[in-house]
JSON list of C-alpha atoms in Angstrom, two decimals:
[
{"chain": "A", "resi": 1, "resn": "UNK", "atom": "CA", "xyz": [-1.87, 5.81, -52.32]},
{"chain": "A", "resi": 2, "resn": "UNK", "atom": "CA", "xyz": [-1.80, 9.31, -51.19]},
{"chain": "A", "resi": 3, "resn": "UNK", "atom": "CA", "xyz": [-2.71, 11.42, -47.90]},
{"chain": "A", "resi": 4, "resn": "UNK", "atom": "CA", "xyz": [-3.05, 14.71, -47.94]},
{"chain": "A", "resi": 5, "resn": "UNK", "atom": "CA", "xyz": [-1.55, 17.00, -45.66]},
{"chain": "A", "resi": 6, "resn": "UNK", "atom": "CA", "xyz": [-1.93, 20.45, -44.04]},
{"chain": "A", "resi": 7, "resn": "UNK", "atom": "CA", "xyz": [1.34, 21.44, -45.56]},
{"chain": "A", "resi": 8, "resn": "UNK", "atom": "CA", "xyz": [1.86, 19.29, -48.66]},
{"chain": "A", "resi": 9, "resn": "UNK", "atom": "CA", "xyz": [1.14, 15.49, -50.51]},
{"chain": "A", "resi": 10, "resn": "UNK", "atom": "CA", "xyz": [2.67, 12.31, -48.69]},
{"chain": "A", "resi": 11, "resn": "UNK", "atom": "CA", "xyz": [3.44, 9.15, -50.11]},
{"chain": "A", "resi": 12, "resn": "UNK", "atom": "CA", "xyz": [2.98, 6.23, -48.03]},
{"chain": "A", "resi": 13, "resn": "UNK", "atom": "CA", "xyz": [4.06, 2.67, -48.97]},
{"chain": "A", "resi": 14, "resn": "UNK", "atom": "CA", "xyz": [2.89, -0.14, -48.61]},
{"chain": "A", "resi": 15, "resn": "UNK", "atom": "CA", "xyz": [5.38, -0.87, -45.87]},
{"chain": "A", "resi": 16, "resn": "UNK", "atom": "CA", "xyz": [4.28, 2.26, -43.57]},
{"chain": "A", "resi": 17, "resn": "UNK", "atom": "CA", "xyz": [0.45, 0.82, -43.78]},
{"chain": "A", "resi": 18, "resn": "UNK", "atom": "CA", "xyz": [1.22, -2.87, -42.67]},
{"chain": "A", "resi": 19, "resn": "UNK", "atom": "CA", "xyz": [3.75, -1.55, -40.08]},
{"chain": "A", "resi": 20, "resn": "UNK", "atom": "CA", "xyz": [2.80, -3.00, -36.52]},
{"chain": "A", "resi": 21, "resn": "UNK", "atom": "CA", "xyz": [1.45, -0.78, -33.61]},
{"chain": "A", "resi": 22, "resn": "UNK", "atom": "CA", "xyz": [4.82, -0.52, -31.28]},
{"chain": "A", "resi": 23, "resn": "UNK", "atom": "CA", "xyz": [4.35, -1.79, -27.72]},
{"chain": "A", "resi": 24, "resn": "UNK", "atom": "CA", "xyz": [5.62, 1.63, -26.57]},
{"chain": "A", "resi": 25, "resn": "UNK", "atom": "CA", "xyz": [2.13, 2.81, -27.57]},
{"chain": "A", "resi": 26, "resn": "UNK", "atom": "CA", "xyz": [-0.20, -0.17, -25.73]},
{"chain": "A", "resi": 27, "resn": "UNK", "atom": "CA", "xyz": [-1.68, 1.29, -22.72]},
{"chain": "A", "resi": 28, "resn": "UNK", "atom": "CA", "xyz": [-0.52, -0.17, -19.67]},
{"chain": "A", "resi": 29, "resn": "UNK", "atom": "CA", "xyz": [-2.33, 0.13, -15.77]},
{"chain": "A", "resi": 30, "resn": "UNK", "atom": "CA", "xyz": [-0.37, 1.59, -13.34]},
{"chain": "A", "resi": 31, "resn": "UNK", "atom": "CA", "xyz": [0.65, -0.51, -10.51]},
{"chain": "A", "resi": 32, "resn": "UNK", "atom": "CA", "xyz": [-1.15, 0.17, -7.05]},
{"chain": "A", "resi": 33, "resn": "UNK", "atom": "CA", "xyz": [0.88, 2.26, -4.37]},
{"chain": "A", "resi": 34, "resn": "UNK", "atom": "CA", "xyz": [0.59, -0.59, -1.84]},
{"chain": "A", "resi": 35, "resn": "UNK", "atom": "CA", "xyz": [-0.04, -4.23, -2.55]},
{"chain": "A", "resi": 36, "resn": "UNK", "atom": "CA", "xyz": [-1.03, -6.43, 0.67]},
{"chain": "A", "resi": 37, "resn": "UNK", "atom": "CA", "xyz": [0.70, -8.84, 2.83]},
{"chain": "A", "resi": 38, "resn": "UNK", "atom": "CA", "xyz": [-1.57, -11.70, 1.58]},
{"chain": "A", "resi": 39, "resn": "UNK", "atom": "CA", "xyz": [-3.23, -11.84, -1.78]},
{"chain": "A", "resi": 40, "resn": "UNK", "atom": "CA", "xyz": [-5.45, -14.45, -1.41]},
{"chain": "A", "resi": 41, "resn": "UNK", "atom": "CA", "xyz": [-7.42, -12.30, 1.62]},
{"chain": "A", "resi": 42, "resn": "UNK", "atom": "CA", "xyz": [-7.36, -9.59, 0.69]},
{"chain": "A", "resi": 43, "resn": "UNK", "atom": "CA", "xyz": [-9.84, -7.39, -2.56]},
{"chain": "A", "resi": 44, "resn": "UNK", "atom": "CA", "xyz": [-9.05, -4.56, -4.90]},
{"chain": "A", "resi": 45, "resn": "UNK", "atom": "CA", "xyz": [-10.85, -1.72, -6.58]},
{"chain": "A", "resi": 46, "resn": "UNK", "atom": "CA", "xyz": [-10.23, 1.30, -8.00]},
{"chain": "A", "resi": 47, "resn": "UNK", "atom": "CA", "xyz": [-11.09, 4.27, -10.30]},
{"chain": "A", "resi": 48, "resn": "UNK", "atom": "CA", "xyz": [-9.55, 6.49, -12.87]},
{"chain": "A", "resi": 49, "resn": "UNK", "atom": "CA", "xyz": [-10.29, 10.17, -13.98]},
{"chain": "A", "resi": 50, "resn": "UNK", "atom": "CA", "xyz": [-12.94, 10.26, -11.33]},
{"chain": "A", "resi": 51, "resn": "UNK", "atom": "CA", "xyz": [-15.00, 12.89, -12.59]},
{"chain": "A", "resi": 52, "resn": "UNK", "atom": "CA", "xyz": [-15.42, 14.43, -8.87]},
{"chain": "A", "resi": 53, "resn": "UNK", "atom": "CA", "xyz": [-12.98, 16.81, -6.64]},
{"chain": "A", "resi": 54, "resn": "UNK", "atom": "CA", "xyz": [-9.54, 15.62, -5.98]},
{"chain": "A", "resi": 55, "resn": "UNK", "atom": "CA", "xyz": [-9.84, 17.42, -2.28]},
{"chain": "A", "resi": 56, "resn": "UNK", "atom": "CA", "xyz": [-13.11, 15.83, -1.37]},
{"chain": "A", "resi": 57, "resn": "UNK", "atom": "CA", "xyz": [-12.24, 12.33, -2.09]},
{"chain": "A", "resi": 58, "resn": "UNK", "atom": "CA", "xyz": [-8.79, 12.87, -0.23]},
{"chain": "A", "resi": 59, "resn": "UNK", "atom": "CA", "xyz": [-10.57, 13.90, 2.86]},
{"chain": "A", "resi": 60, "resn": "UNK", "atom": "CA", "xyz": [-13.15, 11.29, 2.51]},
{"chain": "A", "resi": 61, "resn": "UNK", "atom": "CA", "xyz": [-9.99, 8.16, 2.27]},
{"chain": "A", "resi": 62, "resn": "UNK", "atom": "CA", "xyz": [-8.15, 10.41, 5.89]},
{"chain": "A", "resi": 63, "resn": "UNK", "atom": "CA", "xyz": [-11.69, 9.99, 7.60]},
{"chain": "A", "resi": 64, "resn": "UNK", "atom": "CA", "xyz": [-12.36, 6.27, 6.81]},
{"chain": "A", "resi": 65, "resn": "UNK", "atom": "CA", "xyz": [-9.39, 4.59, 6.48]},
{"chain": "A", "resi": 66, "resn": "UNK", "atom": "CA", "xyz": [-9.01, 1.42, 8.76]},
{"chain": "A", "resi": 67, "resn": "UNK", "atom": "CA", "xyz": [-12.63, 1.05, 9.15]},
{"chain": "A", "resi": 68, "resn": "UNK", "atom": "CA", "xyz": [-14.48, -1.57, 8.58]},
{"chain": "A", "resi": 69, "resn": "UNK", "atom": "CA", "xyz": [-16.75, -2.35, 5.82]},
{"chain": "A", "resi": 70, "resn": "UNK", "atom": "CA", "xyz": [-19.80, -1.83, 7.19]},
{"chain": "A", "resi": 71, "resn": "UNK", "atom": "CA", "xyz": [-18.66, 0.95, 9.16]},
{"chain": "A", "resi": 72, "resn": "UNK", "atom": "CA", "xyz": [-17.60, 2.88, 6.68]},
{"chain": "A", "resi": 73, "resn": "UNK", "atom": "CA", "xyz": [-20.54, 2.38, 4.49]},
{"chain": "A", "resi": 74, "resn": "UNK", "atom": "CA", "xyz": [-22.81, 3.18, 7.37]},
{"chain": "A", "resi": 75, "resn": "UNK", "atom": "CA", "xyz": [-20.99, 6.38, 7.56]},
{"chain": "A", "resi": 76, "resn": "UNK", "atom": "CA", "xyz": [-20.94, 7.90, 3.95]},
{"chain": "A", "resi": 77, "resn": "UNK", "atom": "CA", "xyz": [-24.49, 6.68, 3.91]},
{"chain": "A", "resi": 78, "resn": "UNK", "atom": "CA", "xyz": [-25.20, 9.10, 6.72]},
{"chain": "A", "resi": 79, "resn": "UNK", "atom": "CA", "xyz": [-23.39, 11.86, 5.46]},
{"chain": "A", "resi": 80, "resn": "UNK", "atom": "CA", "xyz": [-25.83, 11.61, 2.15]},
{"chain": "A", "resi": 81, "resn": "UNK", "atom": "CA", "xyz": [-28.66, 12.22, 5.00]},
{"chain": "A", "resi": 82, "resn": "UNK", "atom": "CA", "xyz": [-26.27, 15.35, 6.03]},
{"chain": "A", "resi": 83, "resn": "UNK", "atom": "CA", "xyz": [-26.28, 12.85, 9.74]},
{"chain": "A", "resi": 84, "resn": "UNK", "atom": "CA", "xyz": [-22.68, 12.83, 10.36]},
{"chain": "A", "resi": 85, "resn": "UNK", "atom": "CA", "xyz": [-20.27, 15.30, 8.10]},
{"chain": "A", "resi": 86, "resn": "UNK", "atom": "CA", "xyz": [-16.60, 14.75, 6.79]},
{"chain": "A", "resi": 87, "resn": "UNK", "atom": "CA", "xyz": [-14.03, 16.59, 9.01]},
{"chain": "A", "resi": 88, "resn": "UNK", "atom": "CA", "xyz": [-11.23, 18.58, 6.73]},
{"chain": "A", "resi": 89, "resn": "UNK", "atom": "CA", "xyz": [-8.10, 18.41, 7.85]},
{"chain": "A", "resi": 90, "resn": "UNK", "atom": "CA", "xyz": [-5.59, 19.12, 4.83]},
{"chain": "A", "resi": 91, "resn": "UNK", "atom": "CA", "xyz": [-8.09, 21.57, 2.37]},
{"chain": "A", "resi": 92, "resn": "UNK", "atom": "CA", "xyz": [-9.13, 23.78, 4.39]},
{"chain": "A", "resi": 93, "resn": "UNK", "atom": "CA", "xyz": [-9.71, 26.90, 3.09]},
{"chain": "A", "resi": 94, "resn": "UNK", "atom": "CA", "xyz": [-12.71, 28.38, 2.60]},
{"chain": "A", "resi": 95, "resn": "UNK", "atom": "CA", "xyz": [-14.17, 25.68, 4.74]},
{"chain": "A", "resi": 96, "resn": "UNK", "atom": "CA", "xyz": [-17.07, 26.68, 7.12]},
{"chain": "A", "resi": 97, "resn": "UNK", "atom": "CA", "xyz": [-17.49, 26.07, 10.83]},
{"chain": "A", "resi": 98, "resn": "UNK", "atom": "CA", "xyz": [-20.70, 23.50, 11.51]},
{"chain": "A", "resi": 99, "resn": "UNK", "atom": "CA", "xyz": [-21.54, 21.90, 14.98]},
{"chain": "A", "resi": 100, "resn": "UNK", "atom": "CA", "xyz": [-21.10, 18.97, 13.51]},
{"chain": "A", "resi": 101, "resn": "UNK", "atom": "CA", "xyz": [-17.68, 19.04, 13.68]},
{"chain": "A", "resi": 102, "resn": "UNK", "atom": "CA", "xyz": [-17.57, 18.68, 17.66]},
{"chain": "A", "resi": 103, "resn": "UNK", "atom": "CA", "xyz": [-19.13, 14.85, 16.79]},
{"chain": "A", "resi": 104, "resn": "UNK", "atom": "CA", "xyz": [-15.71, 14.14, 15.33]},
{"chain": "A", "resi": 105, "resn": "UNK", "atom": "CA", "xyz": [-13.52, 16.59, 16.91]},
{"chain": "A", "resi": 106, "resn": "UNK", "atom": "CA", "xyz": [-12.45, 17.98, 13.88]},
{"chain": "A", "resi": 107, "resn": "UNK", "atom": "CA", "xyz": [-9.72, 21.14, 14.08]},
{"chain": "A", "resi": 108, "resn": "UNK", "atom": "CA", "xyz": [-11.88, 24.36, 14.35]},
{"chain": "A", "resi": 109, "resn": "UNK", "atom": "CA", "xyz": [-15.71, 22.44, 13.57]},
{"chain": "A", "resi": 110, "resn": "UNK", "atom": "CA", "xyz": [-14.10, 22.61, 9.74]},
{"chain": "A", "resi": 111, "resn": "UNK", "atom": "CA", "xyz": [-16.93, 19.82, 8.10]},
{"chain": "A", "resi": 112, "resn": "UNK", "atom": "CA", "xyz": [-18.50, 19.52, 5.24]},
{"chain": "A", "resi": 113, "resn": "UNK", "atom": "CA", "xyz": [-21.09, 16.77, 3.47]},
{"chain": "A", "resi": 114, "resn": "UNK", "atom": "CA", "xyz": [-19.59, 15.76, -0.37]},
{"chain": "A", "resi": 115, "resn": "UNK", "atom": "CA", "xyz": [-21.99, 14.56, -2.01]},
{"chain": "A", "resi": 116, "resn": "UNK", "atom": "CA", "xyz": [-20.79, 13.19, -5.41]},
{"chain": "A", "resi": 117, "resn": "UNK", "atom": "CA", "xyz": [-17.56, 12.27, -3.71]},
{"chain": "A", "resi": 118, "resn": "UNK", "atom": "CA", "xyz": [-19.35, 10.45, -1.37]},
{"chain": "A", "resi": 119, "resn": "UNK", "atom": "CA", "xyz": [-21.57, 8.53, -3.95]},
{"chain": "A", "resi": 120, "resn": "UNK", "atom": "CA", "xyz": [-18.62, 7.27, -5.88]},
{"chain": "A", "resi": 121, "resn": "UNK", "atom": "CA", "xyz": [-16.37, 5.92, -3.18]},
{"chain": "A", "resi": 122, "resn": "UNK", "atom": "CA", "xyz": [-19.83, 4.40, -1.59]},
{"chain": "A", "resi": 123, "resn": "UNK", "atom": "CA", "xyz": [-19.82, 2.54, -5.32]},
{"chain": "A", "resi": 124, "resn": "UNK", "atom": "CA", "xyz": [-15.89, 1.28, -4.84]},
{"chain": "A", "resi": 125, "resn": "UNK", "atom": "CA", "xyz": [-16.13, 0.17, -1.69]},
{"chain": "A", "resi": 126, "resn": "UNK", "atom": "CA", "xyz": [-18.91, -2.12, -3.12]},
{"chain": "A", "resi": 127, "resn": "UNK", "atom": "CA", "xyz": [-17.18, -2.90, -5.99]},
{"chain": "A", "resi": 128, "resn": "UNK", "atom": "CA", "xyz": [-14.40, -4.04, -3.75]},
{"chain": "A", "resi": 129, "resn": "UNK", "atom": "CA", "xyz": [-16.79, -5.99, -1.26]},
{"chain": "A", "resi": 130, "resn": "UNK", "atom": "CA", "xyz": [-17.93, -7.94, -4.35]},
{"chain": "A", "resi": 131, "resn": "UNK", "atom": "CA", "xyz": [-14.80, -9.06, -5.07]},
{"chain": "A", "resi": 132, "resn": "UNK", "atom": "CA", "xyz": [-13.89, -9.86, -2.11]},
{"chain": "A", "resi": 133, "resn": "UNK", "atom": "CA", "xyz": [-17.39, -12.06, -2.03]},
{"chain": "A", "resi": 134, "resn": "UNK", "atom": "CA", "xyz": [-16.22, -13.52, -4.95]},
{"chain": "A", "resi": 135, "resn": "UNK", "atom": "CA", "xyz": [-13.16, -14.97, -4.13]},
{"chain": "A", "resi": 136, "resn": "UNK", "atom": "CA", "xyz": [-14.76, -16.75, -0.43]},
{"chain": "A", "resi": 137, "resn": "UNK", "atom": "CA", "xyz": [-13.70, -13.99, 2.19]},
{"chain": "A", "resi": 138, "resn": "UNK", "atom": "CA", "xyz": [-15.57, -13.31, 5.30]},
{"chain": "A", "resi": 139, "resn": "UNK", "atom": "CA", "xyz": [-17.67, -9.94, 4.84]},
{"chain": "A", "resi": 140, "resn": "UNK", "atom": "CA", "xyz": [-17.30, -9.73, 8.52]},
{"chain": "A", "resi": 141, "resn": "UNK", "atom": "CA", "xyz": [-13.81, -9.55, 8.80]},
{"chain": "A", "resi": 142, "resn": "UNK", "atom": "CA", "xyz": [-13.23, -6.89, 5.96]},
{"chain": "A", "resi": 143, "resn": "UNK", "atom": "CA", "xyz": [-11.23, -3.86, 6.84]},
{"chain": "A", "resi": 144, "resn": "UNK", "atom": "CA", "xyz": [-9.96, -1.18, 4.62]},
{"chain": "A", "resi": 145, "resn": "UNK", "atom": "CA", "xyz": [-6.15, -2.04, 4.74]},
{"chain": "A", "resi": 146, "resn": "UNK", "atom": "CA", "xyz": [-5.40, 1.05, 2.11]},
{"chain": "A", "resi": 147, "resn": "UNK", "atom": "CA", "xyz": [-6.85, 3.71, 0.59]},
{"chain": "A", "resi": 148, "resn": "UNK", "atom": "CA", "xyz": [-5.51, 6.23, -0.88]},
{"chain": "A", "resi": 149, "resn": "UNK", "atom": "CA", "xyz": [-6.91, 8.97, -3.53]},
{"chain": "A", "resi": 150, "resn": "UNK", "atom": "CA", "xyz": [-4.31, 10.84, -6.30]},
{"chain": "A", "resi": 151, "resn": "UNK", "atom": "CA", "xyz": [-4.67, 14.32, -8.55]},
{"chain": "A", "resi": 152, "resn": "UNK", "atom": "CA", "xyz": [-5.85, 13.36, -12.25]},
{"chain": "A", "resi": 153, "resn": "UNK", "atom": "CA", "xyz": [-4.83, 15.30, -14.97]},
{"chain": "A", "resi": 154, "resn": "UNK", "atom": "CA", "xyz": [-7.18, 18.76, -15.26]},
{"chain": "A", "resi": 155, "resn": "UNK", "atom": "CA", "xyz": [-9.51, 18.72, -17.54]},
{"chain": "A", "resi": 156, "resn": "UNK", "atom": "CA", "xyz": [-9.83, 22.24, -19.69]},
{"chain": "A", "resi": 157, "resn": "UNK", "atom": "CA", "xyz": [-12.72, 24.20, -20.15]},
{"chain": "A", "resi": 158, "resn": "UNK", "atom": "CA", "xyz": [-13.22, 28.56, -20.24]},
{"chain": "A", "resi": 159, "resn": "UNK", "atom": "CA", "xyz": [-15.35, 30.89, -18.90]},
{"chain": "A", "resi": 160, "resn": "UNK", "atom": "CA", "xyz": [-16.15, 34.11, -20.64]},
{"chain": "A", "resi": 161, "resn": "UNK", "atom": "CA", "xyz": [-15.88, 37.29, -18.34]},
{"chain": "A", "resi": 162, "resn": "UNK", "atom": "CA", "xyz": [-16.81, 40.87, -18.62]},
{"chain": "A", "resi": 163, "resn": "UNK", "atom": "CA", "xyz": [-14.53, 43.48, -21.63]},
{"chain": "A", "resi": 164, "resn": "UNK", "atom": "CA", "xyz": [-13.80, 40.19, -23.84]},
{"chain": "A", "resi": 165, "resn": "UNK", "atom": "CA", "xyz": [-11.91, 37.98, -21.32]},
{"chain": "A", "resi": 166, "resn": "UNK", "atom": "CA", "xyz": [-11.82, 34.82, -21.02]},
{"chain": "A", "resi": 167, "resn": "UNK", "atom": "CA", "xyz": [-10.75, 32.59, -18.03]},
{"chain": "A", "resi": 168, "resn": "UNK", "atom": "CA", "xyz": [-9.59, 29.18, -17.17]},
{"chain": "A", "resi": 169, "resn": "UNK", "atom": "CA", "xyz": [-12.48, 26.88, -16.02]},
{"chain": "A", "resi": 170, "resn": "UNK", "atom": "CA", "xyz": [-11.19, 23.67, -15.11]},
{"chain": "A", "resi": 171, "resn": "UNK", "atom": "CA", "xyz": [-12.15, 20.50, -13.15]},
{"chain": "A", "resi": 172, "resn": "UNK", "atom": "CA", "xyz": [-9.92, 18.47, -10.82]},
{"chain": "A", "resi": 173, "resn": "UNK", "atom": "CA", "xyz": [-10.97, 14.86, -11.04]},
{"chain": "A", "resi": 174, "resn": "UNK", "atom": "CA", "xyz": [-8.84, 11.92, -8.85]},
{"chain": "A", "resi": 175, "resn": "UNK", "atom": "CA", "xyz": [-7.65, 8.49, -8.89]},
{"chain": "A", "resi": 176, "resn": "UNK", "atom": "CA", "xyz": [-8.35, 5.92, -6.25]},
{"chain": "A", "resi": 177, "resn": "UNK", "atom": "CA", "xyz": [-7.61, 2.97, -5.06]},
{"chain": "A", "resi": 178, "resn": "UNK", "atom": "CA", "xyz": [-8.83, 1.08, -1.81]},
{"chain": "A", "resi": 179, "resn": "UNK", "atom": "CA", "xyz": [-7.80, -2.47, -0.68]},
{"chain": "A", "resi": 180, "resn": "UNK", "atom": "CA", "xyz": [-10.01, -4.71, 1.99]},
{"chain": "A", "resi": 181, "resn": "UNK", "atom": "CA", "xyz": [-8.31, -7.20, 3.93]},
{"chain": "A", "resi": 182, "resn": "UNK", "atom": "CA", "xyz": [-9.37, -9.58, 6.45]},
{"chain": "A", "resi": 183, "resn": "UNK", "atom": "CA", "xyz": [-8.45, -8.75, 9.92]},
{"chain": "A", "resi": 184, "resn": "UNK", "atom": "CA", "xyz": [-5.49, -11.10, 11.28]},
{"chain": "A", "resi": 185, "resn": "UNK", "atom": "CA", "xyz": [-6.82, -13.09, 13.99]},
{"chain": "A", "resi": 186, "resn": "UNK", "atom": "CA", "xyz": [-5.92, -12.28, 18.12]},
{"chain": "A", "resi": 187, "resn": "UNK", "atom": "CA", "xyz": [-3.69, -14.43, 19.66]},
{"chain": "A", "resi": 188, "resn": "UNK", "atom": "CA", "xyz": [-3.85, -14.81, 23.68]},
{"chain": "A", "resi": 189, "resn": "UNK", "atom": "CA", "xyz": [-1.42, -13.33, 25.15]},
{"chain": "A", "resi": 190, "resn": "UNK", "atom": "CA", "xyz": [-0.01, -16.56, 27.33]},
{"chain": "A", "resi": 191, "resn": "UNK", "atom": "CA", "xyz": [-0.26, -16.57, 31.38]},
{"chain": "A", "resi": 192, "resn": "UNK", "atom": "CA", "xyz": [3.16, -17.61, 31.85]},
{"chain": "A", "resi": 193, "resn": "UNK", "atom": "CA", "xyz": [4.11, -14.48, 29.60]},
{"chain": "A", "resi": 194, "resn": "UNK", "atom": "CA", "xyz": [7.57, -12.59, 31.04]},
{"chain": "A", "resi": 195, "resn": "UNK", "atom": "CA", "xyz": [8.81, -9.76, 29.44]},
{"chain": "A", "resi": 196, "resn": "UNK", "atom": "CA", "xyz": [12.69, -10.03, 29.19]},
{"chain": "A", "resi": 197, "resn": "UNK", "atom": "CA", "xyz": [14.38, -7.08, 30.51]},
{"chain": "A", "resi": 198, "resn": "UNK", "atom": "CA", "xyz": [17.32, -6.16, 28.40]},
{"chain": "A", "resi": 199, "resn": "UNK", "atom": "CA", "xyz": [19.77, -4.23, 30.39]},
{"chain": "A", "resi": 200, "resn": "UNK", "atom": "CA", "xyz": [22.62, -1.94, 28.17]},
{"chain": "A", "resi": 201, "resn": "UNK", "atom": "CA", "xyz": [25.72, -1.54, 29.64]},
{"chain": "A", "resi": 202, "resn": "UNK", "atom": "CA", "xyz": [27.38, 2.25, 30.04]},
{"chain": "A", "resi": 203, "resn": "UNK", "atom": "CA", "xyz": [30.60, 2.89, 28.70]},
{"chain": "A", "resi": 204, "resn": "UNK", "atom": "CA", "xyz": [32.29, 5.01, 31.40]},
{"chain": "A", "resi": 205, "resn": "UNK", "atom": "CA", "xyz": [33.84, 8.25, 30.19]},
{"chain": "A", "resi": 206, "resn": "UNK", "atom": "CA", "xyz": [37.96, 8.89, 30.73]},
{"chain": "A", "resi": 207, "resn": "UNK", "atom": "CA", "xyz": [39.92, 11.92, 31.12]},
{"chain": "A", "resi": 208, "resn": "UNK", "atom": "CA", "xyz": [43.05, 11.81, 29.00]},
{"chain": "A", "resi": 209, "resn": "UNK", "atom": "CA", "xyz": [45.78, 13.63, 30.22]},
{"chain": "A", "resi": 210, "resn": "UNK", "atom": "CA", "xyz": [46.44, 15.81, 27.30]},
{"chain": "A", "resi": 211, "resn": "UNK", "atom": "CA", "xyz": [42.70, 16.91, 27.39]},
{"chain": "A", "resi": 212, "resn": "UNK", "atom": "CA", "xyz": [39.53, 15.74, 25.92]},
{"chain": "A", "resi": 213, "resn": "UNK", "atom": "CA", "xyz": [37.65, 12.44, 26.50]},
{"chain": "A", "resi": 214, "resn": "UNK", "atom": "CA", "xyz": [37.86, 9.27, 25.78]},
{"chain": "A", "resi": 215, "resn": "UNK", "atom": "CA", "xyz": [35.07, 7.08, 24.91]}
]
């Protein structure tokens, strides 16, 4: 049969239409940045194309990363309620100056409250808890081993402006990923415990007699 084209007619045979998909095309997940020590105690969860801002969600991962579970539900729960506020360390430009930010010492007060942000990693870190529930680990012991949160490709839209123009208006979503793990238990230290003192040896320093030293 034919198809037609913007330019001209194309014949296609009947060995073009039954022609497999190539594996080159098959969409494929990308690999996490960090996998853990021990799979079987540790839980995964992540997101793609995040429809919220790249910089919030990176500054939300710096401020609860190695927390526990609860703890770090507790406080993006709060900072919905505007209770306790997200210091900004990396982004900071434009980035007010709230009392808040003496809570958490954050360089020059610079806080804010994401909202959305907020929201969605408060939705991963469940996701992750469930799975973690799932597979018989101890909600308890949970900590967030990694996190880490990525630039997605922009997404393009315009904005019309004054004489005719028109302007970029684009979004920045984010990946992220986040991995709980169960904290390793504490070992005593013993009471018969002796540190061994290593002791290096100096190698002395000779003149030569043409000059120079020798080591």
């Amino acid at each position: 049969f034919f198809k037609k084209s913007s330019i001209h007619w194309i014949r296609l045979s009947s060995q073009h239409i039954s022609k497999p998909i190539e594996s080159s095309l098959a969409f494929s997940m990308a690999p996490y940045a960090r996998e853990p020590t021990n799979q079987e105690k540790a839980a995964k969860a992540r997101g793609s194309y995040i429809r919220c801002h790249f910089k919030h969600t990176r500054e939300i991962a710096n401020n609860i990363k190695g927390q526990k579970v609860d703890e770090a539900l507790r406080f993006l729960n709060d900072v919905l309620k505007y209770k306790r506020a997200v210091k900004i360390t990396r982004f900071t430009g434009g980035v007010g100056r709230h009392a808040q930010g003496k809570q958490c010492k954050a360089p020059g007060d610079k806080v804010r409250w994401p909202q959305k942000a907020s929201r969605i990693i408060i939705g991963l870190i469940q996701n992750a808890k469930s799975n973690a529930e799932y597979k018989g680990l101890d909600l308890d012991k949970l900590r967030i081993s990694h996190i880490q949160a990525n630039r997605a490709p922009k997404q393009r839209r315009r904005t019309y402006r004054a004489h005719g123009r028109i302007n970029a208006y684009m979004s920045s979503p984010a990946h992220f990923e986040l991995i709980l793990s169960e904290d390793k238990p504490i070992v005593p230290k013993a009471n018969n415990f002796r540190k061994k003192q290593v002791w290096l040896k100096k190698k002395k320093t000779v003149l030569k007699k043409g000059g120079g030293l020798e080591m």
